Short mmCIF file of C-alpha atoms and ligand atoms in Angstrom, two decimals:
data_model
loop_
_atom_site.label_atom_id
_atom_site.label_comp_id
_atom_site.label_asym_id
_atom_site.label_seq_id
_atom_site.Cartn_x
_atom_site.Cartn_y
_atom_site.Cartn_z
CA MET A 1 -17.03 57.91 76.25
CA ARG A 2 -20.61 59.13 76.54
CA ILE A 3 -22.47 58.12 73.40
CA LEU A 4 -26.00 59.12 72.38
CA LEU A 5 -27.80 56.82 69.96
CA LEU A 6 -30.69 58.42 68.08
CA GLY A 7 -32.65 55.19 67.78
CA GLY A 8 -30.67 52.33 69.24
CA SER A 9 -33.35 49.74 69.93
CA SER A 10 -33.95 47.83 66.71
CA PHE A 11 -31.17 46.54 64.44
CA LEU A 12 -28.09 48.59 63.59
CA GLY A 13 -28.69 51.00 66.48
CA ARG A 14 -29.01 48.03 68.81
CA ALA A 15 -25.71 46.64 67.48
CA PHE A 16 -24.08 50.04 68.14
CA ALA A 17 -25.48 49.94 71.68
CA SER A 18 -24.18 46.43 72.28
CA GLU A 19 -20.71 47.17 70.88
CA SER A 20 -20.42 50.43 72.85
CA LEU A 21 -21.50 48.81 76.13
CA THR A 22 -19.07 45.93 75.60
CA ARG A 23 -16.24 48.45 75.30
CA GLY A 24 -17.27 50.18 78.52
CA HIS A 25 -18.83 53.32 77.08
CA ASP A 26 -21.86 55.03 78.62
CA VAL A 27 -24.80 54.78 76.23
CA THR A 28 -27.98 56.84 76.03
CA THR A 29 -30.67 55.74 73.59
CA PHE A 30 -33.45 58.03 72.36
CA ASN A 31 -36.50 56.51 70.68
CA ARG A 32 -40.30 56.25 70.99
CA GLY A 33 -40.31 52.77 72.54
CA ARG A 34 -42.17 51.22 69.59
CA SER A 35 -39.74 49.28 67.39
CA GLY A 36 -37.74 47.23 69.83
CA THR A 37 -36.41 46.99 73.33
CA ASP A 38 -33.46 48.90 74.67
CA LEU A 39 -30.55 46.82 75.86
CA PRO A 40 -30.03 46.50 79.60
CA GLY A 41 -27.30 48.89 80.66
CA VAL A 42 -28.29 51.83 78.47
CA GLU A 43 -29.95 55.00 79.69
CA ALA A 44 -33.18 54.73 77.67
CA LEU A 45 -34.92 58.04 77.02
CA ARG A 46 -38.22 58.30 75.18
CA GLY A 47 -39.20 60.93 72.65
CA GLU A 48 -40.15 61.76 69.07
CA ARG A 49 -37.21 62.99 67.00
CA ASP A 50 -39.53 65.07 64.82
CA SER A 51 -40.46 67.10 67.90
CA ALA A 52 -38.25 70.09 68.76
CA ASP A 53 -39.70 70.00 72.29
CA ASP A 54 -38.74 66.35 72.83
CA LEU A 55 -35.24 66.97 71.53
CA ALA A 56 -34.90 70.07 73.72
CA ARG A 57 -35.86 67.94 76.76
CA LEU A 58 -33.31 65.30 75.67
CA VAL A 59 -30.38 67.70 75.50
CA GLU A 60 -31.20 69.83 78.53
CA GLY A 61 -28.27 69.67 80.96
CA ARG A 62 -26.59 66.88 79.00
CA HIS A 63 -23.45 66.57 76.93
CA TRP A 64 -22.17 63.62 74.92
CA ASP A 65 -18.80 62.91 73.36
CA ALA A 66 -20.48 61.41 70.32
CA VAL A 67 -23.88 61.02 68.68
CA VAL A 68 -24.74 58.11 66.39
CA ASP A 69 -27.77 58.72 64.21
CA THR A 70 -29.12 55.50 62.69
CA SER A 71 -32.70 56.69 62.45
CA ALA A 72 -32.96 59.84 60.32
CA GLN A 73 -34.67 59.11 57.00
CA GLN A 74 -35.87 62.65 56.25
CA PRO A 75 -33.61 65.68 55.79
CA ALA A 76 -35.87 67.66 58.15
CA GLN A 77 -35.23 65.11 60.92
CA ALA A 78 -31.47 65.28 60.41
CA ALA A 79 -31.53 69.09 60.28
CA LEU A 80 -33.42 69.36 63.57
CA SER A 81 -31.24 66.94 65.52
CA ALA A 82 -27.97 68.35 64.12
CA ARG A 83 -29.02 71.87 65.06
CA LEU A 84 -30.21 71.01 68.57
CA LEU A 85 -27.26 68.73 69.35
CA ARG A 86 -24.61 71.12 68.06
CA ALA A 87 -23.94 72.53 71.53
CA HIS A 88 -24.49 69.25 73.38
CA ALA A 89 -22.20 66.80 71.57
CA ASP A 90 -18.69 66.86 70.17
CA HIS A 91 -19.01 64.47 67.23
CA TYR A 92 -21.88 63.27 65.01
CA THR A 93 -21.86 59.96 63.13
CA PHE A 94 -24.62 59.80 60.57
CA VAL A 95 -25.52 56.41 59.12
CA SER A 96 -26.35 57.03 55.51
CA SER A 97 -26.61 54.52 52.71
CA VAL A 98 -25.16 53.70 49.31
CA HIS A 99 -28.63 54.87 48.21
CA ALA A 100 -27.39 58.44 48.69
CA PHE A 101 -25.12 58.13 45.64
CA SER A 102 -26.79 58.98 42.34
CA ASP A 103 -24.64 56.42 40.48
CA TRP A 104 -25.76 53.52 42.67
CA PRO A 105 -26.87 50.82 41.80
CA ALA A 106 -25.85 51.14 38.14
CA LEU A 107 -22.18 51.95 38.74
CA VAL A 108 -19.40 51.26 41.20
CA VAL A 109 -19.44 53.91 43.96
CA ASP A 110 -16.80 55.15 46.38
CA GLU A 111 -16.38 58.09 48.76
CA THR A 112 -15.94 60.51 45.84
CA SER A 113 -19.13 59.52 44.00
CA PRO A 114 -21.76 62.24 43.40
CA LEU A 115 -24.77 62.41 45.70
CA HIS A 116 -28.39 62.78 44.67
CA PRO A 117 -29.25 66.49 44.49
CA CYS A 118 -31.64 66.42 47.47
CA PRO A 119 -31.32 69.66 49.49
CA ALA A 120 -30.82 69.90 53.24
CA ASP A 121 -33.99 71.96 53.63
CA THR A 122 -36.27 69.45 51.87
CA PRO A 123 -39.71 69.80 53.51
CA PRO A 124 -40.67 67.12 56.07
CA ASP A 125 -42.66 63.93 55.45
CA GLN A 126 -41.42 63.13 51.95
CA PRO A 127 -42.40 59.73 50.55
CA PRO A 128 -39.51 57.26 51.02
CA GLY A 129 -36.87 57.42 48.31
CA ASN A 130 -33.16 57.01 47.71
CA PRO A 131 -32.31 60.73 47.38
CA LEU A 132 -33.51 61.54 50.91
CA LYS A 133 -30.38 60.14 52.55
CA ALA A 134 -28.31 62.59 50.50
CA GLY A 135 -30.44 65.43 51.89
CA CYS A 136 -29.96 64.03 55.41
CA GLU A 137 -26.20 64.04 54.93
CA ARG A 138 -26.23 67.67 53.80
CA ALA A 139 -28.45 68.64 56.73
CA VAL A 140 -26.10 67.07 59.29
CA LEU A 141 -23.04 68.61 57.68
CA GLU A 142 -24.66 72.06 57.60
CA GLY A 143 -26.13 71.85 61.10
CA PHE A 144 -23.28 70.18 62.97
CA GLY A 145 -20.24 71.11 60.88
CA ALA A 146 -18.09 69.02 58.56
CA ASP A 147 -15.13 69.20 60.97
CA ARG A 148 -17.09 67.15 63.55
CA THR A 149 -19.18 64.88 61.32
CA LEU A 150 -18.62 61.35 60.11
CA ILE A 151 -20.79 59.84 57.37
CA LEU A 152 -21.02 56.06 57.00
CA ASN A 153 -22.65 54.98 53.73
CA SER A 154 -23.97 51.56 54.55
CA GLY A 155 -24.45 48.71 52.13
CA LEU A 156 -26.92 45.90 52.72
CA LEU A 157 -27.01 44.96 56.40
CA ILE A 158 -27.81 41.49 57.67
CA GLY A 159 -27.55 39.68 60.98
CA PRO A 160 -29.41 39.02 64.21
CA HIS A 161 -32.38 41.35 64.89
CA GLU A 162 -32.69 42.19 61.19
CA ASN A 163 -35.78 44.33 60.64
CA GLY A 164 -35.75 44.24 56.82
CA GLY A 165 -36.88 40.62 56.40
CA ARG A 166 -34.25 39.60 53.82
CA LEU A 167 -31.90 37.03 55.35
CA PRO A 168 -34.68 36.00 57.80
CA TRP A 169 -37.04 35.39 54.87
CA TRP A 170 -34.57 33.09 53.13
CA LEU A 171 -33.76 31.21 56.33
CA GLU A 172 -37.44 30.68 57.09
CA ARG A 173 -38.10 29.65 53.48
CA MET A 174 -35.30 27.05 53.65
CA ALA A 175 -36.71 25.82 56.94
CA ARG A 176 -40.02 25.07 55.21
CA GLY A 177 -37.98 22.74 52.97
CA GLY A 178 -38.83 21.20 49.60
CA PRO A 179 -38.01 22.74 46.18
CA VAL A 180 -36.99 26.40 46.59
CA LEU A 181 -37.08 28.84 43.67
CA ALA A 182 -33.50 30.14 43.49
CA PRO A 183 -33.48 33.14 41.14
CA GLY A 184 -30.82 34.26 38.71
CA ASP A 185 -27.18 33.31 38.60
CA PRO A 186 -25.65 31.32 41.48
CA ASP A 187 -22.26 32.87 40.64
CA ARG A 188 -23.54 36.46 41.05
CA ALA A 189 -21.14 38.08 43.53
CA MET A 190 -22.88 39.82 46.45
CA GLN A 191 -21.74 42.27 49.11
CA VAL A 192 -23.55 41.99 52.45
CA ILE A 193 -22.25 43.09 55.84
CA ASP A 194 -23.02 41.72 59.27
CA VAL A 195 -24.57 44.48 61.36
CA ARG A 196 -22.17 43.67 64.20
CA ASP A 197 -19.14 44.21 61.94
CA PHE A 198 -20.60 47.53 60.81
CA ALA A 199 -21.13 48.61 64.41
CA ALA A 200 -17.64 47.51 65.50
CA PHE A 201 -16.12 49.57 62.70
CA GLY A 202 -18.43 52.50 63.46
CA VAL A 203 -17.39 52.56 67.12
CA ASP A 204 -13.72 52.28 66.14
CA VAL A 205 -13.84 55.30 63.86
CA LEU A 206 -16.01 57.47 66.07
CA VAL A 207 -13.81 56.80 69.11
CA ALA A 208 -10.85 57.80 66.94
CA GLY A 209 -12.71 61.04 66.13
CA ARG A 210 -12.60 60.35 62.40
CA THR A 211 -14.55 62.66 60.11
CA GLY A 212 -15.36 62.56 56.42
CA ARG A 213 -16.97 59.58 54.76
CA PHE A 214 -16.58 55.82 54.60
CA VAL A 215 -18.44 53.52 52.23
CA THR A 216 -19.10 50.79 54.77
CA THR A 217 -19.98 47.33 53.62
CA ALA A 218 -18.32 43.99 53.04
CA PRO A 219 -15.75 43.61 50.28
CA ALA A 220 -17.39 43.06 46.89
CA GLY A 221 -17.90 39.35 46.35
CA ASN A 222 -17.74 38.35 50.03
CA VAL A 223 -20.32 35.71 49.12
CA THR A 224 -22.02 34.61 45.89
CA PHE A 225 -25.78 34.30 45.68
CA GLY A 226 -25.31 30.55 45.26
CA GLU A 227 -23.22 30.34 48.44
CA PHE A 228 -25.69 32.61 50.23
CA LEU A 229 -28.69 30.38 49.50
CA ALA A 230 -26.80 27.10 49.99
CA THR A 231 -25.53 28.33 53.36
CA CYS A 232 -29.06 29.33 54.40
CA ALA A 233 -30.28 25.82 53.48
CA GLU A 234 -27.40 24.21 55.35
CA VAL A 235 -27.79 26.31 58.47
CA VAL A 236 -31.48 25.56 58.96
CA GLY A 237 -30.83 21.88 58.25
CA GLU A 238 -28.44 21.57 61.13
CA PRO A 239 -29.75 20.01 64.34
CA THR A 240 -30.48 22.99 66.55
CA GLY A 241 -31.79 21.79 69.89
CA ALA A 242 -31.39 19.17 72.58
CA GLY A 243 -33.98 17.11 70.71
CA GLY A 244 -31.81 17.19 67.53
CA ASP A 245 -34.50 18.92 65.51
CA VAL A 246 -33.38 18.03 61.95
CA ARG A 247 -35.56 19.57 59.24
CA PRO A 248 -36.39 18.21 55.75
CA PRO A 249 -33.79 19.54 53.34
CA ALA A 250 -34.48 22.45 51.04
CA GLU A 251 -33.62 21.76 47.41
CA LEU A 252 -32.46 24.80 45.41
CA VAL A 253 -33.95 24.97 41.92
CA TRP A 254 -32.15 27.67 39.91
CA VAL A 255 -34.17 29.62 37.35
CA ALA A 256 -32.45 32.23 35.17
CA ASP A 257 -33.34 35.95 35.39
CA GLY A 258 -35.07 36.14 32.01
CA PRO A 259 -38.11 33.91 32.60
CA LEU A 260 -38.69 35.38 36.06
CA LEU A 261 -38.70 38.92 34.69
CA ALA A 262 -40.94 38.12 31.71
CA GLU A 263 -44.13 40.19 31.59
CA GLY A 264 -47.23 38.41 32.85
CA PRO A 265 -49.18 37.53 35.98
CA ASP A 266 -46.29 35.46 37.33
CA SER A 267 -43.57 38.01 36.68
CA VAL A 268 -41.42 38.22 39.83
CA GLU A 269 -40.44 41.49 41.48
CA PRO A 270 -36.68 41.52 42.10
CA TRP A 271 -35.40 42.37 45.56
CA SER A 272 -38.69 42.16 47.45
CA GLU A 273 -40.55 39.08 46.19
CA LEU A 274 -37.36 37.08 46.22
CA PRO A 275 -35.29 39.12 48.66
CA LEU A 276 -31.82 40.20 47.54
CA TRP A 277 -32.32 38.87 44.03
CA ALA A 278 -30.67 41.53 41.84
CA PRO A 279 -30.97 40.46 38.21
CA ASP A 280 -27.93 40.87 36.01
CA VAL A 281 -29.17 43.98 34.13
CA PRO A 282 -27.27 47.20 33.36
CA GLU A 283 -29.35 49.29 35.82
CA LEU A 284 -28.09 47.02 38.65
CA ALA A 285 -24.55 46.45 37.42
CA GLY A 286 -22.98 48.14 40.47
CA VAL A 287 -25.41 46.99 43.14
CA TRP A 288 -22.91 44.66 44.84
CA LEU A 289 -19.70 46.43 43.82
CA ALA A 290 -19.27 49.41 46.16
CA ASP A 291 -15.59 50.17 46.72
CA THR A 292 -14.77 49.61 50.40
CA GLY A 293 -11.02 50.18 50.20
CA ARG A 294 -11.04 53.24 52.46
CA ALA A 295 -13.01 51.49 55.23
CA ARG A 296 -10.85 48.38 55.02
CA ALA A 297 -7.72 50.51 55.29
CA ALA A 298 -9.25 52.10 58.40
CA GLY A 299 -9.81 48.70 60.02
CA LEU A 300 -13.16 47.32 58.79
CA ARG A 301 -13.19 43.54 59.20
CA CYS A 302 -16.03 41.27 58.09
CA ARG A 303 -16.83 37.83 59.40
CA PRO A 304 -17.69 34.92 57.07
CA PHE A 305 -21.31 34.83 55.89
CA ALA A 306 -21.84 31.36 57.40
CA GLU A 307 -21.37 32.81 60.90
CA THR A 308 -23.93 35.54 60.22
CA ALA A 309 -26.40 33.00 58.83
CA ARG A 310 -25.99 30.67 61.82
CA ASP A 311 -26.36 33.45 64.39
CA THR A 312 -29.38 34.93 62.60
CA TRP A 313 -31.06 31.54 62.48
CA ALA A 314 -30.37 31.05 66.20
CA TRP A 315 -31.95 34.45 66.89
CA LEU A 316 -34.99 33.64 64.73
CA ARG A 317 -35.52 30.33 66.52
CA GLN A 318 -35.38 32.09 69.84
CA ARG A 319 -37.67 34.92 68.73
CA GLY A 320 -40.34 32.81 67.01
CA PRO A 321 -42.51 34.12 64.14
CA ALA A 322 -42.51 37.90 63.76
CA ALA A 323 -45.67 39.62 64.92
CA ASP A 324 -46.36 40.82 61.38
CA THR A 325 -45.97 37.45 59.65
CA ASP A 326 -49.13 36.20 57.92
CA ALA A 327 -50.28 32.65 57.17
CA ASP A 328 -48.12 32.44 54.03
CA GLY A 329 -44.97 33.28 55.94
CA LEU A 330 -44.93 36.74 54.34
CA LYS A 331 -43.90 39.76 56.34
CA GLY A 332 -45.37 43.22 56.37
CA ARG A 333 -42.89 46.04 56.00
CA GLN A 334 -43.30 49.73 56.57
CA GLY A 335 -46.77 49.48 57.99
CA ALA A 336 -47.64 46.50 55.74
CA ALA A 337 -47.64 48.82 52.71
CA ARG A 338 -45.10 46.49 51.09
CA ARG A 339 -44.60 42.80 51.59
CA THR A 340 -41.48 40.72 51.49
CA GLY A 341 -41.48 37.25 49.99
CA ILE A 342 -43.14 35.34 47.20
CA VAL A 343 -46.56 33.77 47.77
CA PRO A 344 -46.02 29.98 48.07
CA ALA A 345 -48.63 29.14 45.41
CA LYS A 346 -46.88 31.44 42.92
CA GLU A 347 -43.52 29.89 43.74
CA ARG A 348 -44.99 26.41 43.10
CA ARG A 349 -46.51 27.55 39.77
CA LEU A 350 -43.21 29.03 38.64
CA LEU A 351 -41.26 25.93 39.64
CA ALA A 352 -43.70 23.70 37.78
CA ALA A 353 -43.55 25.89 34.68
CA LEU A 354 -39.88 26.87 34.56
CA ALA A 355 -37.70 24.41 36.43
N1 NAP B 1 -30.95 47.64 56.55
C1 NAP B 1 -30.13 47.88 55.54
O1 NAP B 1 -29.79 46.99 54.76
C2 NAP B 1 -29.60 49.29 55.36
C3 NAP B 1 -28.84 49.58 54.25
C4 NAP B 1 -28.32 50.87 54.10
C5 NAP B 1 -28.57 51.83 55.07
N2 NAP B 1 -29.34 51.51 56.14
C6 NAP B 1 -29.59 52.54 57.14
O2 NAP B 1 -29.12 52.08 58.39
C7 NAP B 1 -29.94 52.58 59.42
C8 NAP B 1 -30.33 51.40 60.22
O3 NAP B 1 -31.56 51.48 60.84
P1 NAP B 1 -31.98 50.51 61.99
O4 NAP B 1 -33.46 50.32 61.87
O5 NAP B 1 -31.18 49.29 61.97
O6 NAP B 1 -31.57 51.42 63.22
P2 NAP B 1 -32.03 51.31 64.74
O7 NAP B 1 -31.48 52.52 65.43
O8 NAP B 1 -31.69 50.01 65.29
O9 NAP B 1 -33.63 51.44 64.60
C9 NAP B 1 -34.27 52.63 64.29
C10 NAP B 1 -34.51 53.33 65.61
O10 NAP B 1 -35.01 54.61 65.43
C11 NAP B 1 -36.10 54.82 66.32
N3 NAP B 1 -36.97 55.78 65.68
C12 NAP B 1 -37.54 55.67 64.45
N4 NAP B 1 -38.28 56.75 64.19
C13 NAP B 1 -38.17 57.57 65.27
C14 NAP B 1 -38.73 58.82 65.60
N5 NAP B 1 -39.55 59.48 64.76
N6 NAP B 1 -38.40 59.37 66.78
C15 NAP B 1 -37.59 58.73 67.65
N7 NAP B 1 -37.04 57.52 67.38
C16 NAP B 1 -37.34 56.95 66.22
C17 NAP B 1 -36.70 53.44 66.48
O11 NAP B 1 -37.39 53.28 67.69
P3 NAP B 1 -38.96 53.62 67.85
O12 NAP B 1 -39.64 53.17 66.57
O13 NAP B 1 -39.31 52.83 69.04
O14 NAP B 1 -39.03 55.07 68.04
C18 NAP B 1 -35.45 52.58 66.52
O15 NAP B 1 -34.87 52.54 67.79
C19 NAP B 1 -31.08 53.35 58.75
O16 NAP B 1 -30.74 54.71 58.76
C20 NAP B 1 -31.06 52.82 57.34
O17 NAP B 1 -31.52 53.77 56.41
C21 NAP B 1 -29.85 50.27 56.31
#
């Protein structure tokens, strides 16, 4: 098949490229050449997806069997690409998110759950926000046609080349060793999918010409937070090189949600300061409980978390520190407007006060 990836060079798009090439498909990637490198073997085309001229140049004289759009965040972007690709591709897979559902993260969601009421013609350049993916979905369906469109609502993605700094942050924190602030309840069931499993499923269903919608993530409870952190600690503690580079062990120190959320200068921000920490509060009751029955029935298979953690650590070791990592091991995200990870001095203060 001829497959066009709108994006394709960073994380999930890269995994789609890799999976498609492995299966012998012809892959074109379209991106600006900023976020990553295109895999050898793809036809890499440069352009700005917000530009009608760049998209017109992309499609001129070309036709693809399938488009995979991992990069639209704004309804206006999705509307433009769906409209311009309508006559140049047979099938459109749009990677959306569980964020598109208005009930998430408070309630369990499935393919029938209501979407946020964001319209397809939302003006461009909106500030980031959960409802935008719902507008993107509507724009693709309107522009390309529901009979040729597949929507994949992704849950939390992890794995090699991760660009969100969640699993990498925990692995790097464990590698620094010593007492590690482990937030919340170790028995809290999570739901995290390896990006390679997502891409394998995505290629399966697009090759089969499936349409409609799949909530695509691991089965609820595929790992607990306690297993997640313990596995991260174990993986970085393993000898990794010819020199048998064994690191000092990380020691998990569990602190309940309540004291970490308490008002004050050392209150901890869930999710970003301690990545993936979702306190057990009603507003987040469904965060790790999306119903994946339809995707599993269609063939979605998920590898054990330990394999993802090991492979991601191997990738991090090979890559070295990210370009945007500062002296505290914190990472800039989205143009450094937000940061991932707790400041070490704050972590030490909290451990001394609460452990
Ligand atoms: N990470 C998660 O846990 C999670 C959860 C739910 C849903 N999702 C969704 O899954 C998708 C995964 O994204 P990804 O980063 O892994 O995909 P990706 O395709 O690997 O990376 C994004 C690509 O889009 C390109 N791009 C970005 N803006 C562009 C523009 N204006 N014009 C042209 N190309 C542009 C980037 O390259 P250049 O910057 O070089 O142009 C890059 O190749 C996203 O839609 C995200 O919302 C992710």
